[in-house]
Each structure stands twice: as C-alpha cells, then as structure tokens.
Amino acid sequence: MYHLYHGIWFVIFTAKCLSLEFTDDLISMYREKVKGMFYHAYNGYLNYAFPLDELKPITCSGQNTWGSFSLSLVDALDTLIVMDNTTEFRRAVDVVLKSVRTDANVNVSVFETNIRIVGGLISAHMLSGRVEGMVLEDGWPCSGPLLRLATAMASRLLPAFNTETGMPYGTVNLKYGVPKSETPITCTAGIGTFIVEFGTLSRLTGDPQFERVALRALESLWRTRSSIGLVGNHINVQTGEWKATDTGIGAGQFNEYASAINRYVRKGDWFMWVSMDKATVSLPIFQSLEGFWPGLLTMVGDVEDASRIMLQYSQVIRQYGFPPEFYNIQNLASDKRSAFPLRPEIVESLMYLYRATEDPAVFGDWSANSRCY
C-alpha cells in the first residue's frame, strides 16, 4: 500500500505544480501513472525479493524485516483489489497460503504482526467477496482459507498476553512463545490497538478468546491513566509501572481518548508531546504519523476541525514538499529525523476529507503552496 500512497502524493503535487484541473482525461491519465508506480514496486519485489519480506531497491535483493512472512505480498493483497487486478489477486492468495508459515522459529513484533499480517489477511479475506471468479467457501465470511491463516497467526501471538496485567509483551517467538530474555517494557500502541483485528476475528470465527484478551489489555491500560486522563508512552506489562511518561498522538501511542487529548495535548491546531501527569510540554514536535488525526475527526463528523488541522500540516509541506518524520513546531524546522518513509497518514486524511466534502479544492487548496520539483 505504501507505494500506492506514494503515487497519490505524486498526483496531488504534480497536478498542482502544473496548475492542472482534474478533468476526466487527466484523472484517467494519473490513474494509470499510479498503477504503473504500484506495479513497478510490486513486480520488483516479486522478481528480486520474494519470498523475503521486503525489497532492497538499490541492490535488487531481499531482506526479512518483521518475521519472514513474505510481508510485501501480504501487504499488496488488498491493493490488488483496489487496482481491480482480480487475476493477480487470486494468484497471490494461492502463493500466500502456500508460503506463509505461522510456526517458524523466529521472533516477531506482536504489534506489527497483528496490524500487517493478521489485519492484512482479514482485509483480503473480507474483500475477496468482491472478486469476480473467486471461489468462496460455504459460510463465507465466517470461513475461508485466508481467515484460517489469520486465525492461526493470531493464535501464535496469544502467549504474549499471558502477563500479570493482561497487557502483552512486545515480542513473541512464533514457535516457542515469549523469549526468556524479552523485556516487559512495551509501548502503549502495542497494548491498546488489538481490538480491531482480534475483535473481528472473534466475531467472524465465533472464538471469543481473541476479543477477550484484546479487551483485557485495553482495560488494563486504561486503568493506569493519570489523574488528568492521559497515558504515557512505555509501560511495564507485568507491574503496570510507567517507564516513559510522555504522551502525544504520534509514534508508540494509544490515541482513543479524544477529550483528554484536546484538553492537554492540543496547543492551538498542533499537537505536542506532554507529561502524562501535569501536561507540561516535553517535546514541541509534529510527527508525520500524527497525520491520521484529521481523518479520524472527519470519520466522526468534525470536518471543520479536521480542515483546520490539515491547514497546519500543510505548512510543513510548504517547506519540504513531503512531511519529515519529525518537525519542530517552535523552530519551524525538521528535527533530527528528516526522512520521509512513504507514510500514508496525511494522504489518508486528505482522502477522508474529500469523501466527506466532495470538494476537489480539498486537494488543490491544501497543496497550493507546496514546493514543485
């Protein structure tokens, strides 16, 4: 999906830089450009990196990054449906079912495996109902090979939740469970965000254990919030003791308590990192991962507020063309991590704003002062 969003960035900014109007012909032309960018990345991965997780584009070789899952192929399944390539989707599903192992002797991130493998397989399973020529089992969507693979992978993550608090460890070995040397310190994002995938699994399969452990972890984390309603960044999952007390809406954070965020974390239309106990600013940093927030606001109907926040984010784009990982709000400059790893959050928020307003100016006005290359 990352390469698809990279293509969308290309469309938004080149069209604006060239002062183009989005006519039907232009939309069709850019649609083909985005497809071309996706297939360049997809075919490059298949030709040079599969069955490893990711392509190293400079050396034309592959590497395992998150657990030897053929990760890029799993990532691409739902994108193939977006591209309306049902033939390749059916072929890729067969490859995934034959190649992805759930019992390998490998340590994996519980969080990343959940959102990318379990979530990716569930998405492909649910979307397969739209694929012409796809043979669906009787009882779909409550049965099917992709769902069984997602369930098997999620089952391998369950040992991570066997802690005193119910909050999971950050790493698990797919074959042997939690490594003996594993630290009990986990970021809050790796604790409070399992309910979507695990809850969906339980509802589809009828097995309540996934939703149960996800809810227990979420409720346990919620009980540790400070007197002003904020949670920190890293916590000991055995004792419930906070080890990093900065809070924000960026990397590593659990962001499901909007009222406290708006009261203590939000400063104008920016979001800072603050102390979870006193709300004093600890880091005046914007992270590109925070770009999801306007999209979230749009989905709950607060389009006006989402638009104001997106306007602030556009100031970063005006300087750099793309959002750096970290941006110092006080100094109005990139801060330490200035790279752009093709993150989709801001583009997703733009998409939700457009779908809510059906106003093409959402793209044009927002990128009006972006740099052109």
Short mmCIF file of C-alpha atoms in Angstrom, two decimals:
data_model
loop_
_atom_site.label_atom_id
_atom_site.label_comp_id
_atom_site.label_asym_id
_atom_site.label_seq_id
_atom_site.Cartn_x
_atom_site.Cartn_y
_atom_site.Cartn_z
CA MET A 1 0.00 0.00 0.00
CA TYR A 2 2.89 2.41 0.69
CA HIS A 3 3.77 2.62 -3.00
CA LEU A 4 0.14 3.31 -3.84
CA TYR A 5 0.16 6.28 -1.45
CA HIS A 6 3.47 7.43 -2.92
CA GLY A 7 1.72 7.53 -6.26
CA ILE A 8 -1.13 9.58 -4.80
CA TRP A 9 1.39 12.08 -3.39
CA PHE A 10 2.81 12.34 -6.90
CA VAL A 11 -0.61 13.05 -8.39
CA ILE A 12 -1.56 15.71 -5.84
CA PHE A 13 1.62 17.72 -6.06
CA THR A 14 2.50 17.45 -9.74
CA ALA A 15 -1.03 18.37 -10.76
CA LYS A 16 -0.96 21.44 -8.54
CA CYS A 17 2.54 22.45 -9.58
CA LEU A 18 1.47 22.36 -13.21
CA SER A 19 -1.76 24.24 -12.41
CA LEU A 20 -3.84 21.43 -13.88
CA GLU A 21 -7.56 20.91 -13.45
CA PHE A 22 -8.73 17.38 -12.75
CA THR A 23 -10.65 16.66 -15.94
CA ASP A 24 -11.85 13.13 -16.67
CA ASP A 25 -8.97 12.60 -19.10
CA LEU A 26 -6.41 13.85 -16.59
CA ILE A 27 -7.85 11.66 -13.86
CA SER A 28 -7.60 8.66 -16.17
CA MET A 29 -4.01 9.52 -17.05
CA TYR A 30 -2.96 9.86 -13.43
CA ARG A 31 -4.81 6.68 -12.51
CA GLU A 32 -2.61 4.83 -14.98
CA LYS A 33 0.50 6.53 -13.58
CA VAL A 34 -0.37 5.40 -10.06
CA LYS A 35 -0.97 1.88 -11.32
CA GLY A 36 2.38 1.96 -13.09
CA MET A 37 4.16 3.02 -9.91
CA PHE A 38 2.48 0.25 -7.94
CA TYR A 39 3.34 -2.45 -10.45
CA HIS A 40 6.93 -1.21 -10.70
CA ALA A 41 7.30 -1.81 -6.95
CA TYR A 42 5.19 -4.98 -6.90
CA ASN A 43 6.96 -6.68 -9.78
CA GLY A 44 10.33 -5.58 -8.44
CA TYR A 45 9.54 -7.29 -5.16
CA LEU A 46 8.36 -10.50 -6.86
CA ASN A 47 11.36 -10.62 -9.21
CA TYR A 48 14.12 -9.79 -6.74
CA ALA A 49 12.93 -10.24 -3.15
CA PHE A 50 10.15 -12.83 -2.81
CA PRO A 51 9.76 -14.85 -0.58
CA LEU A 52 11.61 -12.49 1.78
CA ASP A 53 9.71 -9.65 3.44
CA GLU A 54 10.92 -6.59 1.57
CA LEU A 55 12.84 -5.45 -1.49
CA LYS A 56 16.15 -3.61 -1.16
CA PRO A 57 15.80 -1.49 -4.31
CA ILE A 58 19.41 -0.35 -4.68
CA THR A 59 20.95 -3.82 -4.57
CA CYS A 60 17.92 -5.59 -6.11
CA SER A 61 17.90 -8.10 -3.28
CA GLY A 62 15.52 -9.02 -0.49
CA GLN A 63 15.54 -8.97 3.28
CA ASN A 64 13.41 -10.24 6.14
CA THR A 65 12.35 -7.41 8.40
CA TRP A 66 9.33 -8.31 10.51
CA GLY A 67 9.32 -12.09 10.57
CA SER A 68 9.84 -13.85 7.23
CA PHE A 69 6.18 -13.60 6.20
CA SER A 70 6.58 -12.59 2.53
CA LEU A 71 5.30 -9.39 4.09
CA SER A 72 5.17 -7.23 0.96
CA LEU A 73 2.97 -9.77 -0.80
CA VAL A 74 0.52 -9.85 2.12
CA ASP A 75 0.59 -6.04 2.17
CA ALA A 76 -0.25 -5.95 -1.53
CA LEU A 77 -3.33 -8.21 -1.48
CA ASP A 78 -5.91 -5.50 -0.79
CA THR A 79 -4.11 -3.11 -3.15
CA LEU A 80 -4.50 -5.60 -5.98
CA ILE A 81 -8.25 -5.44 -5.43
CA VAL A 82 -8.12 -1.62 -5.43
CA MET A 83 -6.27 -1.92 -8.76
CA ASP A 84 -9.05 -4.25 -9.98
CA ASN A 85 -6.49 -6.94 -10.81
CA THR A 86 -8.57 -9.89 -9.71
CA THR A 87 -6.49 -12.41 -11.66
CA GLU A 88 -3.28 -11.49 -9.85
CA PHE A 89 -5.15 -11.28 -6.54
CA ARG A 90 -6.31 -14.88 -6.88
CA ARG A 91 -2.79 -15.99 -7.82
CA ALA A 92 -1.21 -14.03 -4.95
CA VAL A 93 -3.68 -15.51 -2.46
CA ASP A 94 -2.63 -19.02 -3.52
CA VAL A 95 1.03 -18.08 -3.09
CA VAL A 96 0.43 -16.58 0.36
CA LEU A 97 -1.50 -19.64 1.53
CA LYS A 98 1.36 -21.91 0.42
CA SER A 99 4.30 -19.80 1.61
CA VAL A 100 3.35 -18.04 4.85
CA ARG A 101 4.24 -20.10 7.93
CA THR A 102 2.83 -19.49 11.37
CA ASP A 103 5.17 -21.83 13.27
CA ALA A 104 8.62 -20.58 12.26
CA ASN A 105 11.34 -20.28 14.88
CA VAL A 106 11.51 -16.51 14.59
CA ASN A 107 10.97 -13.61 16.98
CA VAL A 108 8.35 -11.15 15.72
CA SER A 109 6.82 -7.88 16.80
CA VAL A 110 3.40 -8.63 18.26
CA PHE A 111 2.11 -5.20 17.21
CA GLU A 112 3.44 -5.28 13.63
CA THR A 113 2.42 -8.88 13.06
CA ASN A 114 -1.09 -8.04 14.18
CA ILE A 115 -1.62 -4.92 12.09
CA ARG A 116 0.16 -6.10 8.95
CA ILE A 117 -0.23 -9.88 8.79
CA VAL A 118 -3.39 -10.60 10.78
CA GLY A 119 -5.01 -7.36 9.62
CA GLY A 120 -3.82 -7.79 6.03
CA LEU A 121 -5.16 -11.33 5.83
CA ILE A 122 -8.52 -10.35 7.34
CA SER A 123 -8.84 -7.45 4.87
CA ALA A 124 -8.03 -9.69 1.92
CA HIS A 125 -10.49 -12.28 3.22
CA MET A 126 -13.31 -9.75 3.53
CA LEU A 127 -12.57 -8.08 0.18
CA SER A 128 -12.39 -11.42 -1.62
CA GLY A 129 -16.18 -11.38 -1.72
CA ARG A 130 -15.91 -8.61 -4.32
CA VAL A 131 -13.53 -10.53 -6.57
CA GLU A 132 -15.04 -11.94 -9.73
CA GLY A 133 -14.29 -15.62 -10.13
CA MET A 134 -13.19 -16.06 -6.50
CA VAL A 135 -14.45 -19.36 -5.12
CA LEU A 136 -15.85 -18.70 -1.65
CA GLU A 137 -16.49 -21.39 0.91
CA ASP A 138 -19.97 -22.07 2.19
CA GLY A 139 -20.44 -19.88 5.23
CA TRP A 140 -18.20 -17.06 3.99
CA PRO A 141 -17.30 -14.58 5.52
CA CYS A 142 -17.20 -16.77 8.62
CA SER A 143 -14.98 -19.32 6.91
CA GLY A 144 -12.25 -19.34 4.32
CA PRO A 145 -8.52 -20.13 3.94
CA LEU A 146 -7.34 -16.54 4.48
CA LEU A 147 -9.42 -16.31 7.65
CA ARG A 148 -7.96 -19.59 8.90
CA LEU A 149 -4.44 -18.35 8.23
CA ALA A 150 -5.18 -15.08 10.06
CA THR A 151 -6.58 -17.07 12.98
CA ALA A 152 -3.55 -19.34 13.09
CA MET A 153 -1.21 -16.34 13.11
CA ALA A 154 -3.19 -14.55 15.81
CA SER A 155 -3.11 -17.72 17.92
CA ARG A 156 0.69 -17.57 17.82
CA LEU A 157 0.52 -14.09 19.33
CA LEU A 158 -1.68 -15.10 22.28
CA PRO A 159 1.21 -16.18 24.58
CA ALA A 160 2.33 -12.54 24.65
CA PHE A 161 -0.83 -11.67 26.61
CA ASN A 162 -0.03 -14.07 29.47
CA THR A 163 1.13 -11.35 31.88
CA GLU A 164 0.07 -10.21 35.33
CA THR A 165 -1.79 -7.25 33.84
CA GLY A 166 -3.02 -8.83 30.61
CA MET A 167 -1.07 -6.24 28.64
CA PRO A 168 1.09 -8.05 26.04
CA TYR A 169 4.82 -8.33 25.64
CA GLY A 170 6.20 -6.62 22.56
CA THR A 171 7.87 -9.70 21.06
CA VAL A 172 6.91 -13.34 20.69
CA ASN A 173 8.57 -16.33 19.05
CA LEU A 174 6.07 -17.94 16.70
CA LYS A 175 7.23 -21.44 17.63
CA TYR A 176 8.21 -21.18 21.29
CA GLY A 177 6.26 -18.24 22.71
CA VAL A 178 7.68 -15.27 24.60
CA PRO A 179 11.52 -15.29 24.61
CA LYS A 180 13.02 -15.73 28.07
CA SER A 181 15.05 -12.56 27.66
CA GLU A 182 12.13 -10.44 26.46
CA THR A 183 11.77 -7.09 28.19
CA PRO A 184 8.45 -6.39 29.94
CA ILE A 185 8.55 -2.78 28.71
CA THR A 186 6.06 -2.21 25.88
CA CYS A 187 4.81 0.91 24.11
CA THR A 188 1.15 1.77 24.57
CA ALA A 189 0.40 1.34 20.85
CA GLY A 190 1.46 -2.28 21.28
CA ILE A 191 -1.14 -2.73 24.02
CA GLY A 192 -4.32 -0.84 23.22
CA THR A 193 -4.76 -1.39 19.49
CA PHE A 194 -5.57 -5.10 19.10
CA ILE A 195 -9.31 -4.77 19.38
CA VAL A 196 -9.95 -4.13 15.67
CA GLU A 197 -8.20 -7.23 14.34
CA PHE A 198 -8.77 -9.53 17.32
CA GLY A 199 -12.36 -8.38 17.74
CA THR A 200 -13.05 -9.02 14.06
CA LEU A 201 -11.52 -12.49 14.33
CA SER A 202 -13.75 -13.38 17.26
CA ARG A 203 -16.88 -12.11 15.53
CA LEU A 204 -16.08 -13.99 12.32
CA THR A 205 -14.90 -17.26 13.85
CA GLY A 206 -17.07 -17.39 16.96
CA ASP A 207 -13.95 -17.88 19.10
CA PRO A 208 -14.16 -15.31 21.92
CA GLN A 209 -10.57 -15.59 23.15
CA PHE A 210 -9.14 -13.03 20.74
CA GLU A 211 -11.58 -10.28 21.63
CA ARG A 212 -11.32 -11.20 25.30
CA VAL A 213 -7.53 -10.76 25.53
CA ALA A 214 -7.64 -7.57 23.47
CA LEU A 215 -10.29 -6.05 25.74
CA ARG A 216 -8.45 -7.13 28.89
CA ALA A 217 -5.26 -5.45 27.64
CA LEU A 218 -7.16 -2.31 26.68
CA GLU A 219 -9.00 -2.10 30.00
CA SER A 220 -5.82 -2.76 31.96
CA LEU A 221 -4.04 0.04 30.13
CA TRP A 222 -6.97 2.39 30.67
CA ARG A 223 -6.83 1.82 34.43
CA THR A 224 -3.25 3.13 34.51
CA ARG A 225 -4.13 6.58 33.15
CA SER A 226 -3.10 9.61 35.15
CA SER A 227 -5.35 11.85 37.24
CA ILE A 228 -5.85 14.09 34.21
CA GLY A 229 -6.80 11.16 31.98
CA LEU A 230 -3.61 10.65 29.96
CA VAL A 231 -1.45 7.57 29.43
CA GLY A 232 2.28 7.52 28.85
CA ASN A 233 4.45 6.03 26.13
CA HIS A 234 6.02 2.87 27.60
CA ILE A 235 4.84 0.68 30.47
CA ASN A 236 5.94 -2.46 32.32
CA VAL A 237 3.32 -5.04 31.34
CA GLN A 238 3.97 -7.17 34.42
CA THR A 239 3.75 -4.45 37.06
CA GLY A 240 1.76 -1.69 35.34
CA GLU A 241 4.50 0.82 36.18
CA TRP A 242 5.06 3.61 33.66
CA LYS A 243 8.60 3.79 32.26
CA ALA A 244 8.13 6.66 29.80
CA THR A 245 5.55 9.28 30.73
CA ASP A 246 5.45 11.49 27.63
CA THR A 247 2.14 11.40 25.80
CA GLY A 248 1.01 12.58 22.38
CA ILE A 249 -0.75 11.29 19.27
CA GLY A 250 2.35 10.12 17.41
CA ALA A 251 4.53 7.01 17.34
CA GLY A 252 4.02 4.40 20.03
CA GLN A 253 0.86 5.99 21.36
CA PHE A 254 -2.64 4.74 22.08
CA ASN A 255 -4.98 7.51 20.92
CA GLU A 256 -8.54 6.65 21.91
CA TYR A 257 -9.29 9.38 24.44
CA ALA A 258 -10.04 12.46 22.38
CA SER A 259 -11.32 14.73 25.16
CA ALA A 260 -8.11 14.49 27.20
CA ILE A 261 -6.01 14.91 24.05
CA ASN A 262 -7.86 18.06 23.04
CA ARG A 263 -7.59 19.49 26.53
CA TYR A 264 -3.96 18.74 27.35
CA VAL A 265 -2.04 17.65 24.23
CA ARG A 266 -3.51 20.04 21.70
CA LYS A 267 -2.00 23.51 21.52
CA GLY A 268 -3.99 25.53 19.01
CA ASP A 269 -4.18 23.32 15.93
CA TRP A 270 -0.93 21.49 16.72
CA PHE A 271 -0.41 18.51 18.99
CA MET A 272 2.60 18.46 21.31
CA TRP A 273 4.18 15.77 23.45
CA VAL A 274 3.36 16.47 27.09
CA SER A 275 3.81 14.93 30.53
CA MET A 276 1.00 12.49 31.28
CA ASP A 277 0.74 13.82 34.86
CA LYS A 278 0.97 17.60 34.51
CA ALA A 279 0.50 18.20 30.77
CA THR A 280 3.68 20.29 30.60
CA VAL A 281 5.18 20.31 27.11
CA SER A 282 8.11 17.91 26.82
CA LEU A 283 8.57 17.81 23.04
CA PRO A 284 7.19 20.51 20.69
CA ILE A 285 7.33 18.01 17.83
CA PHE A 286 4.98 17.14 14.98
CA GLN A 287 5.43 13.58 13.71
CA SER A 288 4.23 12.53 10.28
CA LEU A 289 2.45 9.59 11.95
CA GLU A 290 0.12 12.15 13.55
CA GLY A 291 -1.37 12.86 10.13
CA PHE A 292 -4.11 10.29 10.79
CA TRP A 293 -5.90 12.59 13.26
CA PRO A 294 -7.79 14.81 10.75
CA GLY A 295 -9.03 11.66 9.02
CA LEU A 296 -10.28 10.32 12.34
CA LEU A 297 -12.07 13.60 13.05
CA THR A 298 -13.62 13.50 9.58
CA MET A 299 -14.97 10.00 10.15
CA VAL A 300 -16.77 11.15 13.32
CA GLY A 301 -18.21 14.18 11.53
CA ASP A 302 -15.93 17.02 12.69
CA VAL A 303 -14.94 18.10 9.19
CA GLU A 304 -14.37 21.76 10.08
CA ASP A 305 -11.86 20.95 12.80
CA ALA A 306 -10.17 18.38 10.58
CA SER A 307 -9.74 21.02 7.87
CA ARG A 308 -8.13 23.46 10.31
CA ILE A 309 -5.61 20.87 11.46
CA MET A 310 -4.80 19.88 7.88
CA LEU A 311 -4.08 23.53 7.15
CA GLN A 312 -1.41 23.47 9.86
CA TYR A 313 0.09 20.30 8.44
CA SER A 314 0.24 21.97 5.04
CA GLN A 315 2.77 24.45 6.45
CA VAL A 316 5.22 21.57 6.80
CA ILE A 317 4.61 20.51 3.22
CA ARG A 318 5.25 24.06 2.00
CA GLN A 319 8.77 23.86 3.38
CA TYR A 320 9.77 20.37 2.33
CA GLY A 321 7.39 19.04 -0.30
CA PHE A 322 6.77 15.99 1.89
CA PRO A 323 6.39 15.69 5.68
CA PRO A 324 9.59 14.85 7.58
CA GLU A 325 9.31 12.24 10.30
CA PHE A 326 9.85 14.88 13.00
CA TYR A 327 9.15 18.60 12.70
CA ASN A 328 9.92 21.09 15.47
CA ILE A 329 6.85 23.30 15.79
CA GLN A 330 8.64 26.02 17.74
CA ASN A 331 11.62 26.28 15.38
CA LEU A 332 9.58 25.53 12.23
CA ALA A 333 12.26 23.13 11.05
CA SER A 334 12.80 19.40 10.66
CA ASP A 335 14.07 17.84 13.86
CA LYS A 336 16.68 15.04 13.78
CA ARG A 337 14.63 12.63 11.67
CA SER A 338 14.02 14.39 8.38
CA ALA A 339 13.46 11.38 6.10
CA PHE A 340 10.08 10.55 4.55
CA PRO A 341 9.38 6.77 4.56
CA LEU A 342 6.28 7.00 2.33
CA ARG A 343 3.86 7.23 5.24
CA PRO A 344 0.19 7.24 4.19
CA GLU A 345 -1.44 9.06 7.12
CA ILE A 346 -1.72 12.58 5.67
CA VAL A 347 -2.90 11.30 2.29
CA GLU A 348 -5.50 9.15 4.04
CA SER A 349 -6.78 12.19 5.92
CA LEU A 350 -6.99 14.13 2.67
CA MET A 351 -8.94 11.26 1.12
CA TYR A 352 -11.43 11.18 4.00
CA LEU A 353 -11.86 14.96 3.84
CA TYR A 354 -12.55 14.75 0.13
CA ARG A 355 -15.03 11.91 0.56
CA ALA A 356 -16.82 13.91 3.26
CA THR A 357 -16.96 17.18 1.32
CA GLU A 358 -16.77 16.01 -2.33
CA ASP A 359 -14.83 19.21 -2.90
CA PRO A 360 -11.74 18.88 -5.16
CA ALA A 361 -10.42 22.07 -3.59
CA VAL A 362 -9.51 19.96 -0.55
CA PHE A 363 -6.51 18.79 -2.57
CA GLY A 364 -5.81 21.95 -4.50
CA ASP A 365 -6.10 24.49 -1.71
CA TRP A 366 -4.21 22.32 0.74
CA SER A 367 -1.22 21.89 -1.54
CA ALA A 368 -1.37 25.35 -3.10
CA ASN A 369 1.94 26.48 -1.69
CA SER A 370 3.78 23.17 -1.75
CA ARG A 371 7.17 23.08 -3.40
CA CYS A 372 7.32 21.88 -7.01
CA TYR A 373 10.11 19.71 -8.36
#
